[in-house]
């Protein structure tokens, strides 16, 4: 039988909230093209007031040490978690980055902006090749090439706008002041 919310033990409430947040972050990570495990690891760390070891993360999520280690290296490389030193303990410990603007900036710069720039490069190269080939084309091929160039131009405009928006978001995020709990110790 369900208990009213005011009758739930605090420990049970924390466990429920913790599990739901971790699962939700896993689903969110998966939605954005990242591993579900990466989202879950971030969630465990984000909800922990203390740094956690790889062993604790393994135990908490029921994952192998190799899986946890691999995903943590990726998260660390992305600037989403960072390794911290714990006195008198040789194990690796981690904390989640609590500056969400910093996380957004890292992701936008390392993945989204890179992908937009690559798409623009392909579009620019393709348009240049078509322009160079136009003089030697017959009427039918020229019509198709001009149609392609029009569509490529539309795509180029779209990706240039995306590039400007991403750069604007990155610049905005870099200008965000840190709160005291976000400052490095």
Short mmCIF file of C-alpha atoms in Angstrom, two decimals:
data_model
loop_
_atom_site.label_atom_id
_atom_site.label_comp_id
_atom_site.label_asym_id
_atom_site.label_seq_id
_atom_site.Cartn_x
_atom_site.Cartn_y
_atom_site.Cartn_z
CA UNK A 1 0.00 0.00 0.00
CA UNK A 2 1.34 3.47 -0.92
CA UNK A 3 2.21 5.76 1.94
CA UNK A 4 1.29 9.44 1.82
CA UNK A 5 4.29 11.62 0.93
CA UNK A 6 4.54 13.08 4.44
CA UNK A 7 4.79 9.57 5.93
CA UNK A 8 7.70 8.40 3.73
CA UNK A 9 11.03 7.94 5.45
CA UNK A 10 13.56 10.53 4.23
CA UNK A 11 16.01 7.78 3.30
CA UNK A 12 13.43 6.14 1.00
CA UNK A 13 12.65 9.50 -0.58
CA UNK A 14 16.32 10.21 -1.28
CA UNK A 15 16.80 6.74 -2.78
CA UNK A 16 13.77 7.20 -5.03
CA UNK A 17 14.81 10.69 -6.17
CA UNK A 18 18.39 9.49 -6.70
CA UNK A 19 17.31 6.52 -8.83
CA UNK A 20 14.90 8.62 -10.91
CA UNK A 21 17.46 11.38 -11.56
CA UNK A 22 20.19 8.89 -12.52
CA UNK A 23 17.83 7.04 -14.88
CA UNK A 24 16.59 10.32 -16.35
CA UNK A 25 20.11 11.60 -16.99
CA UNK A 26 20.95 8.28 -18.64
CA UNK A 27 17.97 8.66 -20.96
CA UNK A 28 18.83 12.29 -21.66
CA UNK A 29 22.43 11.40 -22.53
CA UNK A 30 21.17 8.69 -24.88
CA UNK A 31 18.75 11.14 -26.52
CA UNK A 32 21.63 13.51 -27.30
CA UNK A 33 23.75 10.74 -28.80
CA UNK A 34 25.90 9.91 -25.80
CA UNK A 35 26.08 6.65 -23.92
CA UNK A 36 23.31 6.10 -21.36
CA UNK A 37 26.01 4.95 -18.92
CA UNK A 38 27.77 8.32 -19.27
CA UNK A 39 24.59 10.10 -18.18
CA UNK A 40 24.12 7.72 -15.28
CA UNK A 41 27.72 8.13 -14.10
CA UNK A 42 27.36 11.89 -14.23
CA UNK A 43 24.11 11.59 -12.27
CA UNK A 44 25.69 9.50 -9.51
CA UNK A 45 28.55 11.99 -9.20
CA UNK A 46 26.30 15.05 -9.43
CA UNK A 47 24.13 13.81 -6.57
CA UNK A 48 27.09 12.94 -4.35
CA UNK A 49 28.36 15.58 -1.93
CA UNK A 50 31.67 13.67 -1.76
CA UNK A 51 33.99 12.53 -4.56
CA UNK A 52 33.45 8.90 -5.55
CA UNK A 53 35.91 6.19 -6.54
CA UNK A 54 35.63 3.99 -9.59
CA UNK A 55 34.80 1.12 -7.21
CA UNK A 56 31.84 2.99 -5.77
CA UNK A 57 30.59 3.93 -9.24
CA UNK A 58 30.90 0.28 -10.32
CA UNK A 59 28.94 -0.88 -7.32
CA UNK A 60 26.27 1.82 -7.58
CA UNK A 61 25.48 1.12 -11.24
CA UNK A 62 26.34 -2.59 -11.37
CA UNK A 63 28.89 -2.10 -14.15
CA UNK A 64 32.28 -3.62 -14.85
CA UNK A 65 35.41 -1.71 -13.88
CA UNK A 66 36.45 -1.55 -17.55
CA UNK A 67 33.12 0.03 -18.55
CA UNK A 68 33.21 2.57 -15.73
CA UNK A 69 36.84 3.43 -16.41
CA UNK A 70 36.28 3.88 -20.15
CA UNK A 71 33.20 6.06 -19.70
CA UNK A 72 34.86 8.12 -16.98
CA UNK A 73 37.83 8.85 -19.25
CA UNK A 74 35.41 10.10 -21.90
CA UNK A 75 33.50 12.25 -19.39
CA UNK A 76 36.78 13.62 -18.06
CA UNK A 77 38.02 14.40 -21.57
CA UNK A 78 34.76 16.26 -22.23
CA UNK A 79 35.18 18.29 -19.04
CA UNK A 80 32.00 16.89 -17.48
CA UNK A 81 33.79 15.22 -14.55
CA UNK A 82 37.22 15.72 -13.07
CA UNK A 83 39.58 13.53 -11.11
CA UNK A 84 40.24 14.69 -7.55
CA UNK A 85 42.76 13.69 -4.94
CA UNK A 86 41.56 12.12 -1.68
CA UNK A 87 44.03 12.14 1.19
CA UNK A 88 45.43 8.75 2.20
CA UNK A 89 43.73 6.91 -0.68
CA UNK A 90 45.47 5.82 -3.88
CA UNK A 91 42.26 5.09 -5.79
CA UNK A 92 40.97 7.44 -8.46
CA UNK A 93 38.16 9.67 -7.27
CA UNK A 94 35.90 11.92 -9.33
CA UNK A 95 33.56 14.87 -8.97
CA UNK A 96 30.94 16.06 -11.40
CA UNK A 97 31.39 19.49 -12.95
CA UNK A 98 28.72 21.68 -11.34
CA UNK A 99 29.02 24.58 -13.78
CA UNK A 100 26.44 23.60 -16.40
CA UNK A 101 27.46 26.47 -18.68
CA UNK A 102 30.98 25.02 -18.67
CA UNK A 103 29.61 21.60 -19.61
CA UNK A 104 27.48 23.11 -22.38
CA UNK A 105 30.46 25.04 -23.73
CA UNK A 106 32.66 21.93 -23.78
CA UNK A 107 30.03 19.86 -25.57
CA UNK A 108 29.18 22.56 -28.08
CA UNK A 109 32.83 23.22 -28.85
CA UNK A 110 34.01 19.62 -28.96
CA UNK A 111 31.13 18.04 -30.81
CA UNK A 112 28.42 20.28 -32.22
CA UNK A 113 30.61 23.09 -33.55
CA UNK A 114 33.06 20.57 -34.99
CA UNK A 115 30.22 18.77 -36.80
CA UNK A 116 28.77 22.02 -38.15
CA UNK A 117 32.21 23.11 -39.36
CA UNK A 118 32.73 19.75 -41.08
CA UNK A 119 29.32 20.00 -42.78
CA UNK A 120 30.16 23.50 -44.00
CA UNK A 121 33.49 22.29 -45.37
CA UNK A 122 31.77 19.51 -47.35
CA UNK A 123 29.14 21.95 -48.67
CA UNK A 124 31.74 24.57 -49.61
CA UNK A 125 33.94 21.99 -51.36
CA UNK A 126 30.98 20.55 -53.24
CA UNK A 127 29.75 23.98 -54.37
CA UNK A 128 33.26 24.92 -55.52
CA UNK A 129 33.59 21.68 -57.53
CA UNK A 130 30.24 22.29 -59.24
CA UNK A 131 31.14 25.93 -60.01
CA UNK A 132 34.44 24.82 -61.57
CA UNK A 133 32.72 22.14 -63.67
CA UNK A 134 29.90 24.41 -64.96
CA UNK A 135 31.74 25.79 -68.04
CA UNK A 136 32.26 22.31 -69.53
CA UNK A 137 28.70 21.06 -68.95
CA UNK A 138 25.93 20.59 -71.47
CA UNK A 139 22.54 22.27 -70.98
CA UNK A 140 20.91 19.38 -69.11
CA UNK A 141 23.86 18.91 -66.73
CA UNK A 142 24.13 22.69 -66.26
CA UNK A 143 20.47 22.88 -65.17
CA UNK A 144 20.98 20.09 -62.65
CA UNK A 145 24.22 21.69 -61.41
CA UNK A 146 22.47 25.05 -60.94
CA UNK A 147 19.67 23.32 -59.03
CA UNK A 148 22.32 21.64 -56.84
CA UNK A 149 24.08 24.96 -56.29
CA UNK A 150 20.82 26.58 -55.20
CA UNK A 151 20.14 23.80 -52.69
CA UNK A 152 23.74 23.79 -51.48
CA UNK A 153 23.46 27.56 -50.95
CA UNK A 154 20.39 27.03 -48.77
CA UNK A 155 22.21 24.41 -46.72
CA UNK A 156 25.27 26.65 -46.43
CA UNK A 157 23.10 29.50 -45.08
CA UNK A 158 21.51 27.15 -42.56
CA UNK A 159 24.82 25.77 -41.31
CA UNK A 160 26.41 29.23 -41.15
CA UNK A 161 23.50 30.36 -38.97
CA UNK A 162 23.98 27.27 -36.80
CA UNK A 163 27.68 28.12 -36.56
CA UNK A 164 26.91 31.70 -35.45
CA UNK A 165 24.35 30.48 -32.90
CA UNK A 166 26.75 27.92 -31.45
CA UNK A 167 29.55 30.46 -31.20
CA UNK A 168 27.16 32.90 -29.54
CA UNK A 169 26.12 30.28 -26.98
CA UNK A 170 29.77 29.41 -26.30
CA UNK A 171 30.70 33.06 -25.84
CA UNK A 172 27.71 33.62 -23.55
CA UNK A 173 28.57 30.57 -21.48
CA UNK A 174 32.18 31.65 -21.11
CA UNK A 175 31.03 35.02 -19.76
CA UNK A 176 28.92 33.48 -16.97
CA UNK A 177 30.18 34.39 -13.50
CA UNK A 178 31.04 31.51 -11.21
CA UNK A 179 29.14 30.97 -7.99
CA UNK A 180 31.18 30.20 -4.85
CA UNK A 181 30.42 26.46 -5.04
CA UNK A 182 31.76 26.32 -8.61
CA UNK A 183 35.17 27.82 -7.85
CA UNK A 184 38.13 25.44 -7.88
CA UNK A 185 39.51 24.63 -4.41
#
